[in-house]
Amino acid sequence: MRRLYLRIYLAMLASLLLFALIAALGWKLSFDRERASRDERALIAEVVAAILPPADAPADAQRAALERWHARTGADLALFGPDRAPIASAGRPLPPPKSEEGGREGGVRWGPWRDAAEHAPPAWSVRLPDGRWAVARMWRFTGGPPVAWGGLLLALTVAVAVGAYPVVRRLTRRLERLQQGVEALGAGDLSARVEVKGRDEVAALAASFNRSAERIEALVAAQKSLLANASHELRSPLARLKMATALLSDPQAAPAGEAQRRALRDEVELNVAELDALIEEILLASRLDAAGAPVAREPVDLLALLAEEAARARATLSFDGDAATAPIRVDGDPRLLRRMVRNLLENARRHGAGTPVEVVARREPIGPAFDVLDRGPGVPEAERERIFEPFHRVSGHGEGAGGVGLGLSLVRQIAQRHAATVTCLPREGGGSRFAVRFGAAR
């Protein structure tokens, strides 16, 4: 991570340095032109000639004009004749226009040039239409514009370099914290989380990591709880099977009568069926808990499914409103939906104290819905959510009531996979009411 922030920082500095070099080179090329175009020379010469007195004006008049401009601009000014003889000046003395071999305009340099005093700013000269020469030097740019611009670019580079370092370091420090969180999670610390700061992509990545870590922690905790509870639930049927096997293998302890042997065989078959149901429900719960487990989607006639399962469980099916006038269809896995309805009916039959079980189907604005009702002792208010937890049994309902404690947990999982909700409510007049609503979880 250190190399990352150094790379980002050095890339910023290199980009800024390249910009400074290109800007300096462009300024130098534009500022140090030895010659201007013919149109530029003509324009400047016309302007200067219009400002100055004519060539035949007295020297005092020409000197007075230069003095006025010197007072206004602070520039050193000088006027020379066609033969470069001095006519008038204002300010510090200026040398005559410098000649160079091969130069234009009679061999006299156009544009900036320096005299023997190298510490002085460059002088500019222009030839007027009447043959005179005007020379000017601006002292306010002492040291030359390129030097001033170079200092400005250097100061800008230093300022950006100093200001960019904490920004880059803050960004990479957040990435370092995220890396530490990932390494801690990979090392087995499922409670590892990272601090979320800001609203940028790094903050979104940190929030996504926290959500993933919470999901992983919840899944691992659920698997541990499932394994521990399944191990506990397996002990009872396995112990009964072990006892039955011991009785069958011991001639002295084996039952003598046919009725006793039949009862023992029935007990063994019941325990095997209980083990088979427990394993099946554990596998189904694990598959539904798996992240991204596919769920088949096809139109399912909910009324037909409820009618079949109600007839199988010897429950009565009724309709609320116009539910019976047309099919009620939901999209989902028909096997899982059938398992959800069957578990609810089996739970009502098991805990309904022998009272009739009813199923009521209806249409609601948000989607199809149905209730499974019984007249049993009901579920205490404090237990109405906990009964959907794996292997949870209501106080007073032990193993003798049957079941392994996974039926309602599977009902909740299947409902969530189909964008439905399932709740346990009290029934008017006594009993329990399990309400399933499709579309309420969207």
Tab-separated table of C-alpha atoms in Angstrom:
chain	number	residue	atom	x	y	z
A	1	MET	CA	0.000	0.000	0.000
A	2	ARG	CA	2.927	2.341	0.596
A	3	ARG	CA	3.992	1.889	-2.983
A	4	LEU	CA	0.487	2.748	-4.158
A	5	TYR	CA	0.334	6.153	-2.510
A	6	LEU	CA	3.905	6.897	-3.608
A	7	ARG	CA	2.982	6.047	-7.174
A	8	ILE	CA	-0.085	8.280	-7.073
A	9	TYR	CA	1.876	11.112	-5.479
A	10	LEU	CA	4.817	10.849	-7.890
A	11	ALA	CA	2.438	10.656	-10.852
A	12	MET	CA	0.840	13.929	-9.754
A	13	LEU	CA	4.212	15.587	-9.338
A	14	ALA	CA	5.431	14.321	-12.713
A	15	SER	CA	2.288	15.621	-14.408
A	16	LEU	CA	2.698	19.012	-12.763
A	17	LEU	CA	6.379	19.192	-13.700
A	18	LEU	CA	5.585	18.314	-17.300
A	19	PHE	CA	2.960	21.044	-17.368
A	20	ALA	CA	5.468	23.546	-15.973
A	21	LEU	CA	8.081	22.606	-18.574
A	22	ILE	CA	5.613	22.853	-21.442
A	23	ALA	CA	4.326	26.209	-20.151
A	24	ALA	CA	7.870	27.559	-19.751
A	25	LEU	CA	8.867	26.363	-23.211
A	26	GLY	CA	5.766	27.906	-24.757
A	27	TRP	CA	6.434	31.198	-23.002
A	28	LYS	CA	10.042	31.247	-24.117
A	29	LEU	CA	9.159	30.510	-27.704
A	30	SER	CA	6.522	33.223	-27.721
A	31	PHE	CA	8.568	35.784	-25.764
A	32	ASP	CA	12.008	35.367	-27.369
A	33	ARG	CA	10.972	35.762	-30.946
A	34	GLU	CA	13.731	37.597	-32.746
A	35	ARG	CA	11.438	39.084	-35.316
A	36	ALA	CA	7.774	39.934	-35.521
A	37	SER	CA	5.711	39.780	-38.631
A	38	ARG	CA	5.706	42.630	-41.081
A	39	ASP	CA	2.144	43.579	-40.121
A	40	GLU	CA	3.065	43.795	-36.422
A	41	ARG	CA	6.060	46.010	-37.140
A	42	ALA	CA	4.021	48.274	-39.344
A	43	LEU	CA	1.240	48.586	-36.770
A	44	ILE	CA	3.575	49.362	-33.856
A	45	ALA	CA	5.537	51.835	-35.954
A	46	GLU	CA	2.338	53.659	-36.987
A	47	VAL	CA	1.174	53.890	-33.363
A	48	VAL	CA	4.506	55.212	-32.089
A	49	ALA	CA	4.764	57.707	-34.982
A	50	ALA	CA	1.268	58.988	-34.171
A	51	ILE	CA	2.235	59.557	-30.523
A	52	LEU	CA	5.547	61.306	-31.188
A	53	PRO	CA	5.962	64.725	-32.833
A	54	PRO	CA	6.911	64.666	-36.531
A	55	ALA	CA	10.513	64.291	-37.610
A	56	ASP	CA	10.903	68.000	-38.429
A	57	ALA	CA	9.696	69.090	-34.975
A	58	PRO	CA	12.256	70.783	-32.689
A	59	ALA	CA	14.332	68.520	-30.467
A	60	ASP	CA	12.804	70.115	-27.348
A	61	ALA	CA	9.284	69.121	-28.502
A	62	GLN	CA	10.399	65.568	-29.138
A	63	ARG	CA	12.151	65.426	-25.749
A	64	ALA	CA	9.017	66.812	-24.037
A	65	ALA	CA	6.880	64.074	-25.612
A	66	LEU	CA	9.314	61.385	-24.408
A	67	GLU	CA	9.314	62.904	-20.906
A	68	ARG	CA	5.540	62.793	-20.728
A	69	TRP	CA	5.517	59.093	-21.668
A	70	HIS	CA	8.363	58.351	-19.278
A	71	ALA	CA	6.364	59.961	-16.457
A	72	ARG	CA	3.311	57.884	-17.315
A	73	THR	CA	4.970	54.482	-17.850
A	74	GLY	CA	8.313	54.669	-16.034
A	75	ALA	CA	10.016	53.300	-19.133
A	76	ASP	CA	13.328	54.535	-20.487
A	77	LEU	CA	12.741	56.053	-23.928
A	78	ALA	CA	15.066	57.241	-26.664
A	79	LEU	CA	14.652	58.530	-30.187
A	80	PHE	CA	17.364	58.141	-32.853
A	81	GLY	CA	17.670	59.429	-36.368
A	82	PRO	CA	17.841	57.289	-39.531
A	83	ASP	CA	21.609	57.114	-39.057
A	84	ARG	CA	21.061	56.056	-35.392
A	85	ALA	CA	22.262	59.409	-34.099
A	86	PRO	CA	20.515	60.406	-30.819
A	87	ILE	CA	17.710	62.961	-31.073
A	88	ALA	CA	16.039	62.927	-27.637
A	89	SER	CA	15.721	60.649	-24.593
A	90	ALA	CA	13.941	60.334	-21.258
A	91	GLY	CA	15.027	58.265	-18.267
A	92	ARG	CA	18.229	56.251	-18.217
A	93	PRO	CA	20.429	56.411	-21.291
A	94	LEU	CA	19.723	53.871	-23.982
A	95	PRO	CA	22.135	52.669	-26.643
A	96	PRO	CA	21.271	53.045	-30.318
A	97	PRO	CA	19.513	50.145	-32.031
A	98	LYS	CA	21.831	47.170	-32.209
A	99	SER	CA	22.809	45.960	-35.636
A	100	GLU	CA	23.371	42.311	-36.471
A	101	GLU	CA	24.671	40.824	-39.628
A	102	GLY	CA	21.883	39.547	-41.857
A	103	GLY	CA	19.172	41.260	-39.829
A	104	ARG	CA	16.083	42.729	-41.405
A	105	GLU	CA	15.210	46.395	-41.656
A	106	GLY	CA	18.671	47.513	-42.579
A	107	GLY	CA	20.492	45.112	-40.266
A	108	VAL	CA	18.881	46.512	-37.091
A	109	ARG	CA	17.429	44.021	-34.597
A	110	TRP	CA	13.676	44.056	-34.094
A	111	GLY	CA	12.358	43.104	-30.681
A	112	PRO	CA	14.166	42.649	-27.327
A	113	TRP	CA	17.935	42.821	-27.098
A	114	ARG	CA	20.447	43.474	-24.354
A	115	ASP	CA	23.304	45.909	-24.299
A	116	ALA	CA	26.610	45.631	-22.460
A	117	ALA	CA	24.841	46.068	-19.081
A	118	GLU	CA	23.680	42.504	-18.693
A	119	HIS	CA	21.883	43.327	-15.465
A	120	ALA	CA	19.511	45.655	-17.328
A	121	PRO	CA	16.233	44.440	-18.847
A	122	PRO	CA	16.136	43.923	-22.607
A	123	ALA	CA	15.485	46.938	-24.835
A	124	TRP	CA	13.008	47.087	-27.689
A	125	SER	CA	13.472	49.016	-30.910
A	126	VAL	CA	11.191	49.843	-33.807
A	127	ARG	CA	11.813	51.809	-37.017
A	128	LEU	CA	9.243	54.524	-37.676
A	129	PRO	CA	7.843	55.243	-41.167
A	130	ASP	CA	9.890	58.496	-41.361
A	131	GLY	CA	13.169	56.630	-40.805
A	132	ARG	CA	13.650	57.442	-37.117
A	133	TRP	CA	14.278	54.747	-34.492
A	134	ALA	CA	12.366	54.479	-31.185
A	135	VAL	CA	13.965	52.445	-28.355
A	136	ALA	CA	12.264	51.566	-25.025
A	137	ARG	CA	13.193	49.653	-21.879
A	138	MET	CA	10.737	48.657	-19.100
A	139	TRP	CA	12.463	48.321	-15.713
A	140	ARG	CA	9.422	46.930	-13.972
A	141	PHE	CA	10.168	43.527	-15.538
A	142	THR	CA	13.670	43.367	-14.078
A	143	GLY	CA	15.047	39.902	-14.469
A	144	GLY	CA	12.904	39.207	-17.480
A	145	PRO	CA	9.409	37.687	-17.737
A	146	PRO	CA	10.741	34.156	-18.233
A	147	VAL	CA	12.387	34.331	-14.810
A	148	ALA	CA	9.210	35.638	-13.197
A	149	TRP	CA	7.093	32.994	-14.864
A	150	GLY	CA	9.606	30.314	-13.920
A	151	GLY	CA	9.396	31.371	-10.275
A	152	LEU	CA	5.594	31.340	-10.456
A	153	LEU	CA	5.557	27.859	-11.944
A	154	LEU	CA	8.031	26.658	-9.328
A	155	ALA	CA	5.899	28.086	-6.532
A	156	LEU	CA	2.813	26.444	-8.046
A	157	THR	CA	4.632	23.101	-8.208
A	158	VAL	CA	5.689	23.315	-4.572
A	159	ALA	CA	2.186	24.333	-3.456
A	160	VAL	CA	0.539	21.446	-5.299
A	161	ALA	CA	3.171	19.014	-4.036
A	162	VAL	CA	2.597	20.063	-0.423
A	163	GLY	CA	-1.192	20.102	-0.744
A	164	ALA	CA	-1.483	16.831	-2.659
A	165	TYR	CA	0.456	14.702	-0.194
A	166	PRO	CA	-2.156	14.681	2.626
A	167	VAL	CA	-4.953	14.068	0.119
A	168	VAL	CA	-3.193	11.094	-1.433
A	169	ARG	CA	-2.100	9.782	1.962
A	170	ARG	CA	-5.641	10.026	3.358
A	171	LEU	CA	-7.000	8.054	0.406
A	172	THR	CA	-4.438	5.268	0.695
A	173	ARG	CA	-4.766	5.143	4.490
A	174	ARG	CA	-8.449	4.284	4.061
A	175	LEU	CA	-7.460	1.561	1.615
A	176	GLU	CA	-4.957	0.264	4.167
A	177	ARG	CA	-7.709	0.015	6.788
A	178	LEU	CA	-9.858	-1.854	4.295
A	179	GLN	CA	-6.981	-4.218	3.577
A	180	GLN	CA	-6.530	-4.868	7.293
A	181	GLY	CA	-10.237	-5.651	7.624
A	182	VAL	CA	-10.102	-8.108	4.711
A	183	GLU	CA	-7.048	-9.823	6.185
A	184	ALA	CA	-8.702	-10.039	9.624
A	185	LEU	CA	-11.836	-11.563	8.091
A	186	GLY	CA	-9.726	-14.023	6.125
A	187	ALA	CA	-7.897	-14.973	9.314
A	188	GLY	CA	-11.177	-16.009	10.943
A	189	ASP	CA	-12.273	-12.853	12.770
A	190	LEU	CA	-15.860	-12.715	11.502
A	191	SER	CA	-16.579	-9.615	13.589
A	192	ALA	CA	-14.014	-7.568	11.636
A	193	ARG	CA	-15.461	-4.332	10.256
A	194	VAL	CA	-13.956	-1.203	8.714
A	195	GLU	CA	-14.855	2.400	9.385
A	196	VAL	CA	-16.886	4.065	6.664
A	197	LYS	CA	-15.850	7.666	6.002
A	198	GLY	CA	-16.969	9.941	3.203
A	199	ARG	CA	-19.305	9.303	0.282
A	200	ASP	CA	-16.882	8.304	-2.457
A	201	GLU	CA	-16.065	4.946	-4.041
A	202	VAL	CA	-13.759	3.924	-1.185
A	203	ALA	CA	-16.541	4.530	1.345
A	204	ALA	CA	-18.949	2.512	-0.815
A	205	LEU	CA	-16.388	-0.296	-0.970
A	206	ALA	CA	-15.987	-0.234	2.823
A	207	ALA	CA	-19.776	-0.340	3.320
A	208	SER	CA	-20.026	-3.243	0.875
A	209	PHE	CA	-17.300	-5.084	2.783
A	210	ASN	CA	-19.162	-4.555	6.073
A	211	ARG	CA	-22.390	-5.875	4.588
A	212	SER	CA	-20.601	-8.916	3.202
A	213	ALA	CA	-18.883	-9.539	6.534
A	214	GLU	CA	-22.212	-9.310	8.376
A	215	ARG	CA	-23.772	-11.752	5.925
A	216	ILE	CA	-20.871	-14.175	6.281
A	217	GLU	CA	-20.985	-13.929	10.064
A	218	ALA	CA	-24.746	-14.544	10.080
A	219	LEU	CA	-24.425	-17.525	7.732
A	220	VAL	CA	-21.631	-19.095	9.759
A	221	ALA	CA	-23.550	-18.518	13.007
A	222	ALA	CA	-26.670	-20.066	11.445
A	223	GLN	CA	-24.674	-23.071	10.252
A	224	LYS	CA	-23.110	-23.530	13.679
A	225	SER	CA	-26.500	-23.273	15.353
A	226	LEU	CA	-27.998	-25.686	12.833
A	227	LEU	CA	-25.199	-28.178	13.369
A	228	ALA	CA	-25.410	-27.959	17.163
A	229	ASN	CA	-29.191	-28.281	17.235
A	230	ALA	CA	-29.201	-31.065	14.638
A	231	SER	CA	-26.658	-32.987	16.703
A	232	HIS	CA	-28.896	-32.617	19.731
A	233	GLU	CA	-32.016	-33.682	17.842
A	234	LEU	CA	-30.251	-36.714	16.360
A	235	ARG	CA	-29.376	-38.101	19.759
A	236	SER	CA	-32.918	-39.068	20.775
A	237	PRO	CA	-33.890	-41.204	17.746
A	238	LEU	CA	-30.404	-42.670	17.585
A	239	ALA	CA	-30.580	-43.634	21.269
A	240	ARG	CA	-33.964	-45.274	20.741
A	241	LEU	CA	-32.659	-47.114	17.701
A	242	LYS	CA	-29.649	-48.271	19.668
A	243	MET	CA	-31.883	-49.565	22.438
A	244	ALA	CA	-34.140	-51.375	19.965
A	245	THR	CA	-31.124	-52.937	18.261
A	246	ALA	CA	-29.796	-54.104	21.621
A	247	LEU	CA	-33.150	-55.694	22.458
A	248	LEU	CA	-33.283	-57.461	19.128
A	249	SER	CA	-29.724	-58.768	19.420
A	250	ASP	CA	-30.119	-60.042	22.996
A	251	PRO	CA	-32.122	-63.279	23.063
A	252	GLN	CA	-32.930	-62.889	26.732
A	253	ALA	CA	-34.148	-59.295	26.411
A	254	ALA	CA	-35.934	-59.771	23.078
A	255	PRO	CA	-39.732	-59.558	23.244
A	256	ALA	CA	-41.368	-62.964	23.208
A	257	GLY	CA	-44.814	-62.094	21.912
A	258	GLU	CA	-45.678	-61.154	18.327
A	259	ALA	CA	-47.423	-57.998	19.489
A	260	GLN	CA	-44.326	-56.847	21.352
A	261	ARG	CA	-42.081	-57.572	18.368
A	262	ARG	CA	-44.468	-55.667	16.096
A	263	ALA	CA	-44.472	-52.720	18.507
A	264	LEU	CA	-40.679	-52.760	18.547
A	265	ARG	CA	-40.561	-52.811	14.746
A	266	ASP	CA	-43.008	-49.933	14.613
A	267	GLU	CA	-40.806	-47.984	17.039
A	268	VAL	CA	-37.747	-48.613	14.877
A	269	GLU	CA	-39.606	-47.535	11.733
A	270	LEU	CA	-40.874	-44.410	13.486
A	271	ASN	CA	-37.354	-43.451	14.579
A	272	VAL	CA	-35.982	-44.092	11.098
A	273	ALA	CA	-38.727	-41.927	9.607
A	274	GLU	CA	-37.961	-39.226	12.154
A	275	LEU	CA	-34.268	-39.350	11.240
A	276	ASP	CA	-35.120	-39.234	7.551
A	277	ALA	CA	-37.405	-36.209	8.045
A	278	LEU	CA	-34.790	-34.449	10.156
A	279	ILE	CA	-32.040	-34.979	7.583
A	280	GLU	CA	-34.332	-33.858	4.773
A	281	GLU	CA	-35.284	-30.658	6.592
A	282	ILE	CA	-31.659	-29.937	7.517
A	283	LEU	CA	-30.608	-30.299	3.873
A	284	LEU	CA	-33.464	-28.080	2.706
A	285	ALA	CA	-32.666	-25.444	5.349
A	286	SER	CA	-29.004	-25.460	4.305
A	287	ARG	CA	-29.930	-25.093	0.630
A	288	LEU	CA	-32.246	-22.172	1.352
A	289	ASP	CA	-29.601	-20.534	3.549
A	290	ALA	CA	-26.986	-20.721	0.798
A	291	ALA	CA	-26.444	-17.308	-0.784
A	292	GLY	CA	-27.618	-17.220	-4.377
A	293	ALA	CA	-29.305	-20.644	-4.285
A	294	PRO	CA	-31.580	-20.726	-7.360
A	295	VAL	CA	-35.331	-20.947	-6.907
A	296	ALA	CA	-37.421	-22.218	-9.797
A	297	ARG	CA	-39.931	-19.698	-11.089
A	298	GLU	CA	-43.129	-20.799	-12.768
A	299	PRO	CA	-46.829	-19.924	-12.439
A	300	VAL	CA	-48.409	-21.899	-9.599
A	301	ASP	CA	-52.166	-22.175	-8.998
A	302	LEU	CA	-52.259	-21.362	-5.293
A	303	LEU	CA	-55.936	-22.325	-4.888
A	304	ALA	CA	-55.378	-25.778	-6.366
A	305	LEU	CA	-52.320	-26.305	-4.178
A	306	LEU	CA	-54.222	-25.260	-1.031
A	307	ALA	CA	-57.134	-27.533	-1.944
A	308	GLU	CA	-54.862	-30.572	-2.432
A	309	GLU	CA	-52.967	-30.075	0.807
A	310	ALA	CA	-56.099	-29.272	2.800
A	311	ALA	CA	-57.715	-32.506	1.588
A	312	ARG	CA	-54.548	-34.440	2.457
A	313	ALA	CA	-54.486	-32.962	6.010
A	314	ARG	CA	-58.294	-33.262	6.372
A	315	ALA	CA	-58.618	-29.494	6.811
A	316	THR	CA	-61.436	-27.311	5.558
A	317	LEU	CA	-60.773	-24.762	2.769
A	318	SER	CA	-62.835	-21.594	2.474
A	319	PHE	CA	-62.594	-18.381	0.468
A	320	ASP	CA	-62.804	-14.785	1.549
A	321	GLY	CA	-64.404	-12.387	-0.903
A	322	ASP	CA	-64.106	-13.247	-4.601
A	323	ALA	CA	-61.118	-15.582	-4.174
A	324	ALA	CA	-63.036	-18.544	-5.599
A	325	THR	CA	-64.180	-16.791	-8.794
A	326	ALA	CA	-60.825	-17.040	-10.575
A	327	PRO	CA	-57.490	-18.821	-10.065
A	328	ILE	CA	-54.990	-17.234	-7.736
A	329	ARG	CA	-51.533	-17.599	-9.239
A	330	VAL	CA	-48.118	-16.890	-7.819
A	331	ASP	CA	-44.669	-17.247	-9.398
A	332	GLY	CA	-42.374	-19.632	-7.570
A	333	ASP	CA	-41.143	-23.144	-6.991
A	334	PRO	CA	-44.160	-25.469	-6.704
A	335	ARG	CA	-42.265	-27.980	-4.539
A	336	LEU	CA	-41.190	-25.327	-2.033
A	337	LEU	CA	-44.645	-23.736	-1.939
A	338	ARG	CA	-46.225	-27.132	-1.323
A	339	ARG	CA	-43.726	-27.757	1.463
A	340	MET	CA	-44.603	-24.413	3.069
A	341	VAL	CA	-48.342	-25.140	3.045
A	342	ARG	CA	-47.816	-28.713	4.257
A	343	ASN	CA	-45.620	-27.600	7.171
A	344	LEU	CA	-48.205	-25.028	8.265
A	345	LEU	CA	-51.000	-27.595	8.153
A	346	GLU	CA	-48.903	-30.180	9.975
A	347	ASN	CA	-47.979	-27.626	12.647
A	348	ALA	CA	-51.667	-26.704	13.138
A	349	ARG	CA	-52.672	-30.373	13.342
A	350	ARG	CA	-49.874	-31.187	15.803
A	351	HIS	CA	-50.440	-28.246	18.159
A	352	GLY	CA	-54.173	-27.696	17.645
A	353	ALA	CA	-55.149	-30.122	20.406
A	354	GLY	CA	-57.317	-32.136	18.009
A	355	THR	CA	-59.411	-29.157	16.910
A	356	PRO	CA	-60.393	-28.720	13.231
A	357	VAL	CA	-57.832	-26.976	11.020
A	358	GLU	CA	-59.056	-24.361	8.565
A	359	VAL	CA	-57.496	-22.711	5.540
A	360	VAL	CA	-58.840	-19.366	4.269
A	361	ALA	CA	-57.697	-17.999	0.886
A	362	ARG	CA	-58.251	-14.421	-0.276
A	363	ARG	CA	-57.004	-11.674	-2.538
A	364	GLU	CA	-55.432	-8.526	-1.120
A	365	PRO	CA	-54.329	-5.325	-2.889
A	366	ILE	CA	-50.671	-6.293	-2.543
A	367	GLY	CA	-51.178	-9.899	-3.750
A	368	PRO	CA	-52.593	-13.315	-2.844
A	369	ALA	CA	-52.834	-14.369	0.810
A	370	PHE	CA	-54.053	-17.277	2.906
A	371	ASP	CA	-54.439	-18.143	6.613
A	372	VAL	CA	-54.044	-21.436	8.457
A	373	LEU	CA	-56.148	-21.481	11.632
A	374	ASP	CA	-56.664	-23.812	14.581
A	375	ARG	CA	-58.386	-23.718	17.965
A	376	GLY	CA	-55.480	-24.956	20.041
A	377	PRO	CA	-53.962	-23.274	23.091
A	378	GLY	CA	-52.314	-20.654	20.886
A	379	VAL	CA	-48.826	-19.200	21.034
A	380	PRO	CA	-47.796	-16.724	23.752
A	381	GLU	CA	-47.071	-13.244	22.427
A	382	ALA	CA	-43.398	-13.436	23.480
A	383	GLU	CA	-42.975	-16.633	21.415
A	384	ARG	CA	-44.705	-15.580	18.181
A	385	GLU	CA	-41.463	-14.578	16.465
A	386	ARG	CA	-39.168	-17.082	18.127
A	387	ILE	CA	-41.144	-20.067	16.850
A	388	PHE	CA	-39.719	-19.329	13.390
A	389	GLU	CA	-36.170	-19.880	14.668
A	390	PRO	CA	-34.584	-23.270	13.911
A	391	PHE	CA	-35.201	-25.956	16.559
A	392	HIS	CA	-37.186	-23.613	18.796
A	393	ARG	CA	-40.115	-25.143	20.627
A	394	VAL	CA	-42.772	-23.313	22.594
A	395	SER	CA	-42.489	-23.827	26.319
A	396	GLY	CA	-44.449	-26.948	27.292
A	397	HIS	CA	-44.171	-28.541	23.832
A	398	GLY	CA	-41.316	-31.019	24.000
A	399	GLU	CA	-40.389	-33.958	21.848
A	400	GLY	CA	-43.617	-35.662	22.737
A	401	ALA	CA	-45.473	-33.204	20.524
A	402	GLY	CA	-43.570	-34.487	17.507
A	403	GLY	CA	-41.542	-32.640	14.926
A	404	VAL	CA	-37.923	-31.534	15.034
A	405	GLY	CA	-38.338	-27.764	15.311
A	406	LEU	CA	-37.447	-26.925	11.699
A	407	GLY	CA	-40.916	-26.822	10.110
A	408	LEU	CA	-41.783	-23.188	10.810
A	409	SER	CA	-38.210	-22.091	10.164
A	410	LEU	CA	-38.492	-23.593	6.668
A	411	VAL	CA	-41.847	-21.850	6.221
A	412	ARG	CA	-40.226	-18.481	6.936
A	413	GLN	CA	-37.297	-19.188	4.589
A	414	ILE	CA	-39.546	-20.341	1.739
A	415	ALA	CA	-41.787	-17.290	2.184
A	416	GLN	CA	-38.801	-14.946	2.023
A	417	ARG	CA	-37.605	-16.609	-1.183
A	418	HIS	CA	-41.016	-15.881	-2.735
A	419	ALA	CA	-41.295	-12.228	-1.608
A	420	ALA	CA	-43.883	-13.224	0.993
A	421	THR	CA	-44.276	-12.762	4.732
A	422	VAL	CA	-45.534	-15.207	7.340
A	423	THR	CA	-46.656	-14.128	10.798
A	424	CYS	CA	-48.168	-15.834	13.812
A	425	LEU	CA	-51.243	-14.034	15.166
A	426	PRO	CA	-53.859	-14.817	17.809
A	427	ARG	CA	-57.223	-16.054	16.536
A	428	GLU	CA	-60.422	-14.511	17.744
A	429	GLY	CA	-62.106	-16.913	20.130
A	430	GLY	CA	-58.832	-18.736	20.898
A	431	GLY	CA	-56.235	-20.545	18.876
A	432	SER	CA	-53.549	-19.549	16.403
A	433	ARG	CA	-53.598	-17.930	12.994
A	434	PHE	CA	-50.638	-18.173	10.607
A	435	ALA	CA	-51.019	-15.511	7.884
A	436	VAL	CA	-49.073	-15.710	4.615
A	437	ARG	CA	-49.087	-12.677	2.293
A	438	PHE	CA	-47.397	-12.687	-1.106
A	439	GLY	CA	-45.919	-9.433	-2.338
A	440	ALA	CA	-45.680	-7.869	1.111
A	441	ALA	CA	-41.900	-8.360	1.257
A	442	ARG	CA	-41.155	-6.492	-1.970
